Structures are given as C-alpha cells and as structure tokens.
Amino acid sequence: MAANTFHKLRDEIENGIVTGAFEPGARLDEAQLAARFGVSRTPIREALMQLSAIGLVEVRPRRGAIVVDPGPDRIFEMFEVMAELESMAGALAARRHTEQDKAAILDSHARCERSAASEDSDSYYYDNEVFHYAIYAASHSGFLAEQCAALHRRLRPYRRLQLRVRNRMKVSLSEHAAIVEAILAGDAETARSRLRSHVAVQGDRFSDLVSSLSQRQSTGTGGQPR
Amino acid sequence: MAANTFHKLRDEIENGIVTGAFEPGARLDEAQLAARFGVSRTPIREALMQLSAIGLVEVRPRRGAIVVDPGPDRIFEMFEVMAELESMAGALAARRHTEQDKAAILDSHARCERSAASEDSDSYYYDNEVFHYAIYAASHSGFLAEQCAALHRRLRPYRRLQLRVRNRMKVSLSEHAAIVEAILAGDAETARSRLRSHVAVQGDRFSDLVSSLSQRQSTGTGGQPR
DNA sequence: GTCAATTTTTTTGTATACAAAACAGGTTGG
DNA sequence: CCAACCTGTTTTGTATACAAAAAAATTGAC
C-alpha cells in the first residue's frame, strides 16, 4: 500500500481512537501529536481532516479537533445500520458466492470454532472479524464490502466490549453456523434475517452495551471535558 | 455553519465534482486550484484529503489527485446499497414518524406533484431531493439519515441523468404517492419494499444508465487519461 | 475576596519555502 | 529506427513562518 507520512498517520490515529488510546471527547492537539510522531503539523492536520470526513473526529473551527463521542443512542443507530448492511451482504452472498468464497467462509468459521473451544476471547474476536469480511467479499459488491468494512471498523470498540458478556462467544458461534448454512444453501432471505439478528443490538444486549459504556466513561479520563 | 477556507473549498470542489464541472478522471492540480480560488495550496490539500476520505477523489501518492471514475458496475452497486438504506429509512419512518414528519412529507410530495404537472424537470429534481430527505428525517435515526444523505449526494449526477429518461418523472411521482401512503399508514414492510424498488436501478433503467454514462464519456474531456 | 477587563500565552489557520520524487524531452548507443 | 539513459522541469510532500483567534492569566476596581 501507498505509504506517505500522512497516510500512515491517519491509520495510527484512527487505530488509537478505535483501540481507545485516544478516548472519546479527548482533545487532539496538533503540536502534541506532531511531537509524538516526530513530524510537523502539516501531515497531522491532513490526517485529522481525513478522520473528520469519516466521522471519527470532529474539528471545530478555531477550536481544535476532538475524538467524537457518540452517545449510546447513536451507537445503537450505527449497529442498526450495520445490521441492515451486513444482512444485505449475506443475502447477496447466498446468491452469488463462488467455490472460493465458500472455502473462505468455511475456513474462517472453523477458526472461530477452535478459538471458541479454547475460550480465547481475543483470538475469537479476530477470527470473527475475518468471518464477517469473508461474507462481505462473497457479496461480490465492492462498494457494499467497503461500506461494511468501514462501519465494522468504527464499531470495533463497542463490539469488543460486547464479547465480554457472559456466554456471548458460544451464542455468537451457533449463530454463525446458522448463517453459514443459509448462505451455502443459497437461501438469501434466511441468511438476511439471521445476519440481521446476529448483528443487531436487541433486547438485553442494548442494556449490556449501555452499562459497559458508562463503565468506561467513569474509569477513563475522557468523556465530556470542561 | 462553520466557514473556514478549507471547509468552503471542500464544498466548492465537491460541488464541482457532483455537478460535473470536474469530470471523472480529471486531474485536480493543487497549484491550479489554489490559483483559481485565490488561496495557497495548504487549504486545497486539506479539502482534497477530506474528499479522498469520502471517496470522491483518489489521491495517488506523489502522483496527484484525480476525480474518481466509478464504472457502471460500481455505480450500480452504489444504487443497490442506496436502495437498501432508503428502504430501511422508509420502514423506520413508517413506525416512528411524528405529525411534523407527516406534514413535511406531504408538503414535499405536493411540491413534487406541482413540478411534475408543469413538467419542470429541474424543479422536480430539487423537490424530489427534499422529499427523500423528509423520509430520512422521519426515520429518527440521525446516523442513518447522514448515511443516506451522503450517498444521495454522491449519486446525484447519475440520478439526474436518469430523470431525463422518457416518462420517468410521472412514474417516479406515482411511486412517491404509494410510498407516502405506506409510511403514513404505518406499514413498515410495504414502505420498505416500495422504496427499495423506487430507488433501485433495475431492468431497463440499468441499460438506460449505462448508455447515458457512455454518452457522457464520449462528449466530455474526462474519462481515462493518458 | 470576587468579578470584570485587559494583557499574555497558546493554538489554529494559511502562506511560503524547500526537498524529493515523478514527468518530459532530448541524447546517445545499439 | 528504436530503446535506454540522462537532464531539466514540474509537482507533490513536509517543514517552517507568520497572522489571527481563542484560552488563560494577570491586573485593577469594587
């Protein structure tokens, strides 16, 4: 991949936000970031501009950039849209998947099973990501795949929190199995509805999400400043 | 709205791309743009960075920025996703719309009717946009509304081409009426399916789109350079 | 001692300067 | 005659400089 300074900086900062190194609401001081990465302010600004276009940071004119802090309601909305896009990808995948796609889906699913068996939450988290990307790819819609991937990245921190919830890993895995079955059977509508409920944050999971968010708020130094 | 130079430039250039002033594939020379807008290269670059994050321009390292030229297949994919998101907005609107939303939808629909009656294609184009935005708003999902609006903007030029097709305005209007009916009746699934087929580029419309695209390619100075 | 106004300091926004990479054209060798 | 190479030019990428605005701090009045 093309590797200019601002490009790398963009990924670094995005990663910092997504992993929580830069907490929601935190100020992103240009000079400070420049010093930290050993570059001038120019590429830092360019990186921040890109992140603001994506919606990860908010640049307030003359008042600096901050990491956006989507409230629980907005995070819920994002999951809602994610569910719709993913279920669309699943439906398309059911109709369009090739032998290669099938192999990739089965392989990533098998990895998930192994990680779940060894109860390795971090490993499962990664394999789960690969599984979902395999479905995006199988949709054979480049644009949809990109949109899904972008949203998936943005929701990363919240999904990670969710996986901590009791038994979620096992439940997730059995849902995966049902999704795989529907896709490989070519049953678009079943794949759609199963993926929708797999991704959506419904019922108990919403309160789990909210509580994990408020937990983080209180421990972190971020949140609403001033 | 906040109005810094780079912010205004971003909108200017975006508008230029969307209206076709900057054609797909065209090189966006930084110095040239800077001279044109009477500013230095710095805010131009920041604007281009944002546009590249959105996906409107492609910045190739050390090789300058060009207006992205999505092929017919990719444009089709974008309409496909747009249809899904809009139909989702419609379904939510059916369940969640308030009296205000209802008024806004009916009002914009009435405007569409008038424009269609006077066969004013440009006016209809604008009113149609307001109508769709009213539905986004009625979904009461801020994130979904933003996503819809963003995609809507990106597909603007192609939708405009489509409206030129024989009788499309009348057909579009009657579809609108059916959509309004479903939303106001609170019938989420009917609203969803009607919006989906309203937005999607199916059957004949796809070949119409492709032919209008190739027409533009041949007349314009853009296209694949070198 | 508190609050308001003014000054100081910090920080953002834009312009300019400079280095390095890509491009174009001509030249030399086969 | 064609191809590879070298050189001059253009253009991008990053650093620095400077102006203007916002934040912070100090002073002064009550």
Coordinates of C-alpha atoms (C1' of nucleotides) in Angstrom, one line a residue:
Chain A
M1 CA 0.0 0.0 0.0
A2 CA 1.0 3.6 -0.6
A3 CA 2.8 4.8 2.5
N4 CA 3.1 8.5 2.8
T5 CA 3.5 10.1 6.1
F6 CA 0.0 11.5 6.4
H7 CA -1.4 8.2 5.3
K8 CA 0.4 6.3 8.0
L9 CA -0.5 9.0 10.5
R10 CA -4.1 8.6 9.5
D11 CA -4.0 4.9 10.3
E12 CA -2.1 5.4 13.5
I13 CA -4.5 8.0 14.9
E14 CA -7.5 6.0 13.7
N15 CA -6.2 3.0 15.4
G16 CA -5.5 5.0 18.5
I17 CA -9.1 6.1 18.6
V18 CA -10.6 2.7 17.8
T19 CA -8.4 0.9 20.4
G20 CA -9.2 3.6 23.0
A21 CA -5.8 5.1 23.3
F22 CA -7.5 8.4 22.4
E23 CA -10.7 8.4 24.4
P24 CA -13.9 9.8 23.2
G25 CA -14.0 13.5 23.8
A26 CA -10.3 13.8 24.1
R27 CA -8.6 16.9 22.5
L28 CA -6.3 16.0 19.7
D29 CA -3.6 18.7 20.0
E30 CA -1.8 19.2 16.7
A31 CA 1.5 20.2 18.2
Q32 CA 1.4 17.4 20.7
L33 CA 0.6 14.8 18.0
A34 CA 3.3 16.3 15.8
A35 CA 5.9 16.0 18.5
R36 CA 4.7 12.5 19.4
F37 CA 5.1 11.2 15.8
G38 CA 8.2 13.3 15.1
V39 CA 6.7 15.2 12.2
S40 CA 5.4 18.7 11.5
R41 CA 1.9 19.8 12.0
T42 CA 1.1 19.7 8.3
P43 CA 0.7 15.9 7.8
I44 CA -1.1 15.7 11.2
R45 CA -3.7 18.2 10.0
E46 CA -4.1 16.3 6.8
A47 CA -4.7 13.1 8.8
L48 CA -7.2 14.8 11.1
M49 CA -9.0 16.2 8.1
Q50 CA -9.5 12.7 6.7
L51 CA -10.7 11.4 10.0
S52 CA -13.1 14.2 10.3
A53 CA -14.5 13.3 6.9
I54 CA -15.0 9.8 8.1
G55 CA -16.7 11.0 11.2
L56 CA -14.2 9.7 13.7
V57 CA -13.1 13.2 14.9
E58 CA -14.8 16.5 15.0
V59 CA -12.9 19.6 14.0
R60 CA -14.5 22.7 15.4
P61 CA -13.2 25.7 13.6
R62 CA -10.5 27.6 15.5
R63 CA -11.1 25.3 18.5
G64 CA -9.2 22.2 17.6
A65 CA -10.1 18.6 17.0
I66 CA -11.7 16.1 19.4
V67 CA -12.5 12.4 19.2
V68 CA -16.2 12.2 18.6
D69 CA -18.1 10.7 21.4
P70 CA -21.2 9.1 20.0
G71 CA -23.8 8.7 22.8
P72 CA -25.5 5.3 23.4
D73 CA -28.4 6.2 21.2
R74 CA -26.1 7.0 18.2
I75 CA -24.1 3.8 18.7
F76 CA -27.3 1.9 18.7
E77 CA -28.3 3.6 15.4
M78 CA -24.9 2.6 14.0
F79 CA -25.5 -1.0 14.9
E80 CA -28.9 -0.8 13.4
V81 CA -27.5 0.3 10.0
M82 CA -24.7 -2.2 10.3
A83 CA -27.3 -4.9 10.7
E84 CA -29.0 -3.8 7.6
L85 CA -25.9 -3.7 5.5
E86 CA -24.5 -6.9 6.8
S87 CA -27.8 -8.7 6.2
M88 CA -27.8 -7.3 2.7
A89 CA -24.2 -8.7 2.2
G90 CA -25.4 -12.0 3.5
A91 CA -28.3 -12.1 1.1
L92 CA -26.1 -11.3 -1.9
A93 CA -23.6 -13.8 -0.7
A94 CA -26.2 -16.5 -0.6
R95 CA -27.0 -15.9 -4.3
R96 CA -23.5 -15.1 -5.6
H97 CA -20.9 -16.9 -3.6
T98 CA -18.3 -18.9 -5.6
E99 CA -16.4 -22.0 -4.5
Q100 CA -13.6 -19.8 -3.3
D101 CA -16.0 -17.7 -1.2
K102 CA -17.4 -20.9 0.2
A103 CA -14.0 -22.1 1.2
A104 CA -13.1 -18.8 2.8
I105 CA -16.3 -18.7 4.8
L106 CA -16.0 -22.3 6.0
D107 CA -12.3 -21.8 6.9
S108 CA -12.9 -18.7 8.9
H109 CA -15.9 -20.4 10.6
A110 CA -13.7 -23.3 11.6
R111 CA -11.2 -20.9 13.1
C112 CA -13.9 -19.3 15.1
E113 CA -14.9 -22.8 16.4
R114 CA -11.4 -23.5 17.5
S115 CA -11.0 -20.2 19.3
A116 CA -14.3 -20.6 21.0
A117 CA -13.4 -24.1 22.1
S118 CA -10.2 -22.8 23.7
E119 CA -12.2 -19.9 25.1
D120 CA -9.7 -17.4 23.8
S121 CA -11.7 -14.2 23.6
D122 CA -9.1 -12.1 21.8
S123 CA -8.5 -14.8 19.3
Y124 CA -12.2 -15.3 18.7
Y125 CA -12.6 -11.6 18.3
Y126 CA -10.0 -11.6 15.4
D127 CA -11.4 -14.7 13.7
N128 CA -14.9 -13.3 14.0
E129 CA -13.7 -10.3 12.0
V130 CA -12.2 -12.5 9.3
F131 CA -15.5 -14.4 9.1
H132 CA -17.6 -11.3 8.6
Y133 CA -15.1 -10.0 6.0
A134 CA -15.4 -13.3 4.1
I135 CA -19.2 -12.7 3.9
Y136 CA -18.7 -9.1 2.6
A137 CA -16.3 -10.4 0.0
A138 CA -18.8 -13.1 -1.1
S139 CA -21.4 -10.5 -1.7
H140 CA -19.4 -9.6 -4.8
S141 CA -20.3 -5.9 -4.3
G142 CA -17.1 -4.0 -3.9
F143 CA -18.9 -0.9 -2.7
L144 CA -21.1 -2.8 -0.2
A145 CA -18.0 -4.6 1.1
E146 CA -16.2 -1.2 1.6
Q147 CA -19.2 0.3 3.5
C148 CA -19.5 -2.8 5.7
A149 CA -15.8 -2.8 6.4
A150 CA -15.8 0.9 7.3
L151 CA -18.7 0.6 9.7
H152 CA -17.2 -2.6 11.1
R153 CA -14.0 -0.7 12.0
R154 CA -15.9 2.1 13.6
L155 CA -17.9 -0.2 15.8
R156 CA -14.9 -2.2 16.8
P157 CA -14.5 -0.9 20.3
Y158 CA -18.2 -1.5 21.2
R159 CA -18.3 -4.9 19.7
R160 CA -15.2 -5.8 21.7
L161 CA -17.0 -4.7 24.9
Q162 CA -20.0 -6.9 24.0
L163 CA -17.9 -10.0 23.6
R164 CA -17.1 -9.8 27.3
V165 CA -20.7 -10.5 28.2
R166 CA -21.4 -13.9 29.6
N167 CA -21.7 -16.7 27.1
R168 CA -21.7 -14.3 24.2
M169 CA -19.0 -16.3 22.4
K170 CA -20.9 -19.5 22.3
V171 CA -24.1 -17.9 21.2
S172 CA -22.3 -15.9 18.5
L173 CA -20.7 -19.1 17.2
S174 CA -24.0 -21.0 16.9
E175 CA -25.5 -18.0 15.1
H176 CA -22.5 -18.2 12.7
A177 CA -23.2 -21.8 12.0
A178 CA -26.8 -21.0 11.1
I179 CA -25.7 -18.1 8.9
V180 CA -23.2 -20.3 7.1
E181 CA -25.8 -22.9 6.5
A182 CA -28.2 -20.4 4.9
I183 CA -25.6 -18.8 2.7
L184 CA -24.3 -22.0 1.4
A185 CA -27.8 -23.3 0.8
G186 CA -28.4 -20.2 -1.3
D187 CA -31.3 -19.1 0.9
A188 CA -30.9 -15.3 0.6
E189 CA -33.8 -14.3 2.9
T190 CA -32.9 -16.7 5.6
A191 CA -29.3 -15.5 5.5
R192 CA -30.6 -12.0 5.6
S193 CA -32.7 -12.4 8.7
R194 CA -30.2 -14.4 10.5
L195 CA -27.4 -11.9 10.0
R196 CA -29.7 -9.1 10.9
S197 CA -30.5 -10.5 14.3
H198 CA -26.9 -11.6 14.7
V199 CA -25.5 -8.1 14.3
A200 CA -28.4 -6.0 15.8
V201 CA -28.2 -4.9 19.3
Q202 CA -31.5 -6.0 20.6
G203 CA -33.1 -6.6 24.0
D204 CA -30.7 -7.4 26.8
R205 CA -27.7 -6.6 24.6
F206 CA -28.6 -2.9 24.4
S207 CA -28.6 -2.5 28.2
D208 CA -25.3 -4.5 28.3
L209 CA -23.9 -2.1 25.8
V210 CA -25.1 1.0 27.7
S211 CA -23.7 -0.3 31.0
S212 CA -20.3 -1.1 29.5
L213 CA -20.2 2.3 28.1
S214 CA -21.0 4.1 31.3
Q215 CA -18.4 1.9 33.0
R216 CA -15.8 3.0 30.6
Q217 CA -16.8 6.7 30.9
S218 CA -16.2 6.6 34.7
T219 CA -12.8 4.8 34.5
G220 CA -11.4 6.8 31.6
T221 CA -10.1 10.3 31.6
G222 CA -12.2 11.1 28.5
G223 CA -15.8 11.9 28.4
Q224 CA -17.2 15.4 28.2
P225 CA -14.4 17.8 29.0
R226 CA -14.8 21.2 30.7
Chain B
M1 CA -22.3 26.6 9.6
A2 CA -18.7 26.9 10.4
A3 CA -16.9 28.6 7.5
N4 CA -13.2 28.2 7.3
T5 CA -11.4 28.4 4.0
F6 CA -10.8 24.7 3.7
H7 CA -14.3 23.9 4.6
K8 CA -15.7 26.2 1.9
L9 CA -13.2 24.8 -0.6
R10 CA -14.3 21.3 0.3
D11 CA -17.8 22.1 -0.6
E12 CA -16.9 24.0 -3.7
I13 CA -14.8 21.2 -5.1
E14 CA -17.3 18.6 -4.1
N15 CA -20.0 20.5 -5.8
G16 CA -17.8 20.9 -8.8
I17 CA -17.4 17.1 -9.0
V18 CA -21.0 16.4 -8.4
T19 CA -22.2 18.8 -11.0
G20 CA -19.7 17.6 -13.5
A21 CA -17.6 20.7 -13.7
F22 CA -14.7 18.5 -12.7
E23 CA -15.2 15.4 -14.8
P24 CA -14.5 11.8 -13.7
G25 CA -10.8 11.0 -14.2
A26 CA -9.8 14.7 -14.3
R27 CA -6.6 15.7 -12.6
L28 CA -7.0 18.1 -9.7
D29 CA -3.9 20.2 -9.9
E30 CA -3.2 21.7 -6.5
A31 CA -1.5 24.8 -7.8
Q32 CA -4.2 25.3 -10.4
L33 CA -7.0 25.0 -7.9
A34 CA -5.1 27.3 -5.5
A35 CA -4.8 30.0 -8.1
R36 CA -8.4 29.5 -9.1
F37 CA -9.7 30.1 -5.6
G38 CA -7.1 32.6 -4.7
V39 CA -5.6 30.7 -1.8
S40 CA -2.5 28.8 -1.1
R41 CA -2.1 25.1 -1.7
T42 CA -2.4 24.2 2.0
P43 CA -6.2 24.5 2.4
I44 CA -6.6 23.0 -1.1
R45 CA -4.8 19.9 0.1
E46 CA -6.9 19.7 3.2
A47 CA -10.0 19.8 1.2
L48 CA -8.7 17.1 -1.2
M49 CA -7.8 15.0 1.8
Q50 CA -11.4 15.1 3.0
L51 CA -12.8 14.4 -0.4
S52 CA -10.5 11.4 -0.7
A53 CA -11.7 10.1 2.7
I54 CA -15.3 10.4 1.4
G55 CA -14.3 8.6 -1.8
L56 CA -14.9 11.3 -4.3
V57 CA -11.3 11.8 -5.3
E58 CA -8.4 9.5 -5.3
V59 CA -5.0 10.7 -4.2
R60 CA -2.2 8.6 -5.6
P61 CA 0.9 9.2 -3.6
R62 CA 3.3 11.6 -5.3
R63 CA 1.1 11.5 -8.4
G64 CA -1.7 13.9 -7.6
A65 CA -5.4 13.7 -7.1
I66 CA -8.0 12.7 -9.7
V67 CA -11.8 12.7 -9.6
V68 CA -12.7 9.0 -9.1
D69 CA -14.5 7.5 -12.0
P70 CA -16.7 4.7 -10.8
G71 CA -17.5 2.3 -13.6
P72 CA -21.1 1.4 -14.4
D73 CA -20.8 -1.7 -12.2
R74 CA -19.8 0.2 -9.2
I75 CA -22.5 2.9 -9.8
F76 CA -24.9 0.0 -9.9
E77 CA -23.6 -1.3 -6.6
M78 CA -24.0 2.2 -5.1
F79 CA -27.6 2.3 -6.1
E80 CA -28.1 -1.1 -4.7
V81 CA -26.8 0.0 -1.3
M82 CA -28.7 3.2 -1.5
A83 CA -31.9 1.3 -2.1
E84 CA -31.3 -0.8 1.0
L85 CA -30.6 2.2 3.2
E86 CA -33.5 4.2 1.9
S87 CA -35.9 1.4 2.3
M88 CA -34.7 1.0 5.8
A89 CA -35.3 4.7 6.4
G90 CA -38.8 4.3 5.0
A91 CA -39.5 1.3 7.2
L92 CA -38.4 3.2 10.3
A93 CA -40.3 6.3 9.2
A94 CA -43.5 4.2 8.9
R95 CA -43.1 3.3 12.5
R96 CA -41.7 6.4 14.0
H97 CA -43.0 9.4 12.1
T98 CA -44.5 12.3 14.1
E99 CA -47.1 14.8 13.0
Q100 CA -44.3 17.2 11.9
D101 CA -42.7 14.5 9.8
K102 CA -46.0 13.7 8.2
A103 CA -46.5 17.4 7.4
A104 CA -43.0 17.6 5.9
I105 CA -43.5 14.5 3.8
L106 CA -46.9 15.6 2.5
D107 CA -45.7 19.1 1.7
S108 CA -42.7 17.9 -0.2
H109 CA -44.8 15.4 -2.1
A110 CA -47.2 18.2 -3.0
R111 CA -44.4 20.2 -4.4
C112 CA -43.2 17.3 -6.5
E113 CA -46.7 17.0 -7.9
R114 CA -46.8 20.6 -8.9
S115 CA -43.3 20.4 -10.5
A116 CA -44.3 17.3 -12.4
A117 CA -47.5 19.0 -13.6
S118 CA -45.5 21.9 -15.0
E119 CA -43.1 19.3 -16.4
D120 CA -40.2 21.3 -14.9
S121 CA -37.5 18.6 -14.7
D122 CA -35.0 20.8 -12.8
S123 CA -37.6 21.8 -10.3
Y124 CA -38.8 18.3 -9.9
Y125 CA -35.3 17.2 -9.3
Y126 CA -34.9 19.6 -6.4
D127 CA -38.3 18.8 -4.9
N128 CA -37.6 15.1 -5.2
E129 CA -34.5 15.6 -3.1
V130 CA -36.5 17.4 -0.4
F131 CA -39.0 14.6 -0.4
H132 CA -36.4 11.9 0.2
Y133 CA -34.7 14.0 2.9
A134 CA -38.0 14.3 4.6
I135 CA -38.2 10.5 4.8
Y136 CA -34.6 10.3 6.1
A137 CA -35.6 12.7 8.9
A138 CA -38.7 10.8 9.7
S139 CA -36.7 7.7 10.4
H140 CA -35.5 9.4 13.5
S141 CA -32.1 7.8 13.1
G142 CA -29.6 10.5 12.8
F143 CA -26.8 8.2 11.7
L144 CA -29.0 6.6 9.0
A145 CA -30.1 10.0 7.8
E146 CA -26.5 11.1 7.5
Q147 CA -25.5 7.9 5.6
C148 CA -28.5 8.3 3.2
A149 CA -27.7 12.0 2.6
A150 CA -24.1 11.2 1.9
L151 CA -24.9 8.5 -0.6
H152 CA -27.6 10.6 -2.1
R153 CA -25.2 13.4 -2.8
R154 CA -22.7 11.0 -4.4
L155 CA -25.3 9.6 -6.7
R156 CA -26.6 13.0 -7.6
P157 CA -25.2 13.2 -11.1
Y158 CA -26.4 9.8 -12.1
R159 CA -29.8 10.3 -10.8
R160 CA -30.0 13.5 -12.7
L161 CA -29.2 11.6 -15.9
Q162 CA -31.9 9.1 -15.1
L163 CA -34.6 11.7 -14.8
R164 CA -34.1 12.6 -18.5
V165 CA -35.5 9.2 -19.5
R166 CA -38.9 9.2 -21.1
N167 CA -41.8 9.4 -18.6
R168 CA -39.5 8.9 -15.6
M169 CA -41.0 11.9 -13.8
K170 CA -44.5 10.7 -13.9
V171 CA -43.6 7.1 -12.9
S172 CA -41.4 8.5 -10.1
L173 CA -44.3 10.6 -8.8
S174 CA -46.8 7.7 -8.7
E175 CA -44.2 5.7 -6.8
H176 CA -43.9 8.5 -4.4
A177 CA -47.6 8.5 -3.7
A178 CA -47.6 4.8 -3.0
I179 CA -44.6 5.3 -0.6
V180 CA -46.3 8.2 1.2
E181 CA -49.4 6.1 1.7
A182 CA -47.5 3.1 3.2
I183 CA -45.5 5.3 5.5
L184 CA -48.4 7.3 6.8
A185 CA -50.4 4.0 7.2
G186 CA -47.5 2.8 9.4
D187 CA -46.9 -0.2 7.2
A188 CA -43.2 -0.6 7.5
E189 CA -42.7 -3.6 5.3
T190 CA -44.7 -2.1 2.4
A191 CA -42.9 1.2 2.7
R192 CA -39.6 -0.8 2.6
S193 CA -40.4 -2.8 -0.5
R194 CA -41.8 0.2 -2.3
L195 CA -38.9 2.4 -1.5
R196 CA -36.5 -0.3 -2.5
S197 CA -37.9 -0.7 -6.0
H198 CA -38.2 3.1 -6.3
V199 CA -34.6 3.6 -5.7
A200 CA -33.0 0.5 -7.2
V201 CA -31.8 0.6 -10.7
Q202 CA -33.5 -2.5 -12.2
G203 CA -34.1 -3.8 -15.6
D204 CA -34.4 -1.2 -18.3
R205 CA -33.1 1.5 -16.0
F206 CA -29.8 -0.1 -15.8
S207 CA -29.2 -0.1 -19.5
D208 CA -30.5 3.5 -19.6
L209 CA -27.9 4.4 -17.0
V210 CA -25.1 2.7 -18.8
S211 CA -26.0 4.3 -22.1
S212 CA -26.2 7.8 -20.6
L213 CA -22.8 7.2 -19.0
S214 CA -21.1 6.2 -22.2
Q215 CA -22.7 9.2 -23.9
R216 CA -21.2 11.5 -21.3
Q217 CA -17.8 9.7 -21.6
S218 CA -17.7 10.5 -25.3
T219 CA -18.8 14.1 -25.1
G220 CA -16.7 15.1 -22.1
T221 CA -12.9 15.7 -22.0
G222 CA -12.7 13.4 -18.9
G223 CA -12.6 9.7 -18.9
Q224 CA -9.4 7.6 -18.6
P225 CA -6.5 10.0 -19.3
R226 CA -3.2 9.0 -20.8
Chain C
dG1 C1' -12.4 38.4 48.2
dT2 C1' -14.8 38.4 43.9
dC3 C1' -15.7 39.8 39.4
dA4 C1' -14.6 42.2 35.1
dA5 C1' -11.5 43.9 31.8
dT6 C1' -7.1 43.7 29.7
dT7 C1' -2.9 41.6 28.6
dT8 C1' -0.3 37.4 27.8
dT9 C1' 0.1 33.0 26.0
dT10 C1' -1.3 29.2 23.4
dT11 C1' -3.3 27.3 19.4
dT12 C1' -5.3 27.2 15.0
dG13 C1' -5.4 28.6 10.0
dT14 C1' -2.9 29.9 5.9
dA15 C1' 1.1 31.1 3.3
dT16 C1' 5.6 30.3 1.9
dA17 C1' 9.9 27.7 1.3
dC18 C1' 12.5 23.8 0.3
dA19 C1' 13.5 18.8 -0.7
dA20 C1' 12.4 14.8 -3.2
dA21 C1' 10.0 12.3 -6.4
dA22 C1' 7.7 11.9 -11.0
dC23 C1' 7.5 13.6 -15.7
dA24 C1' 9.1 15.1 -20.3
dG25 C1' 12.3 15.8 -23.7
dG26 C1' 16.3 15.2 -25.8
dT27 C1' 20.6 12.5 -26.5
dT28 C1' 23.4 8.6 -27.1
dG29 C1' 24.2 3.8 -28.0
dG30 C1' 22.8 -0.3 -30.3
Chain D
dC1 C1' 15.0 3.3 -36.3
dC2 C1' 14.2 2.0 -31.5
dA3 C1' 15.4 1.8 -26.7
dA4 C1' 17.6 3.1 -22.6
dC5 C1' 19.6 6.8 -20.1
dC6 C1' 20.5 11.3 -18.5
dT7 C1' 19.0 16.0 -17.5
dG8 C1' 15.8 20.0 -16.8
dT9 C1' 11.2 20.9 -15.3
dT10 C1' 7.1 20.4 -12.9
dT11 C1' 4.6 18.8 -9.0
dT12 C1' 4.0 16.7 -4.7
dG13 C1' 5.1 16.2 0.3
dT14 C1' 6.7 18.2 4.5
dA15 C1' 8.6 21.8 7.3
dT16 C1' 8.6 26.4 8.9
dA17 C1' 6.9 31.1 9.5
dC18 C1' 3.5 34.3 10.5
dA19 C1' -1.2 36.2 11.4
dA20 C1' -5.5 35.9 13.8
dA21 C1' -8.4 34.0 17.0
dA22 C1' -9.4 31.7 21.4
dA23 C1' -7.9 30.4 26.1
dA24 C1' -5.5 31.6 30.2
dA25 C1' -3.7 34.6 33.4
dT26 C1' -2.9 38.9 35.5
dT27 C1' -4.3 43.2 37.0
dG28 C1' -7.4 46.5 38.8
dA29 C1' -11.8 48.1 40.6
dC30 C1' -15.5 47.5 43.8

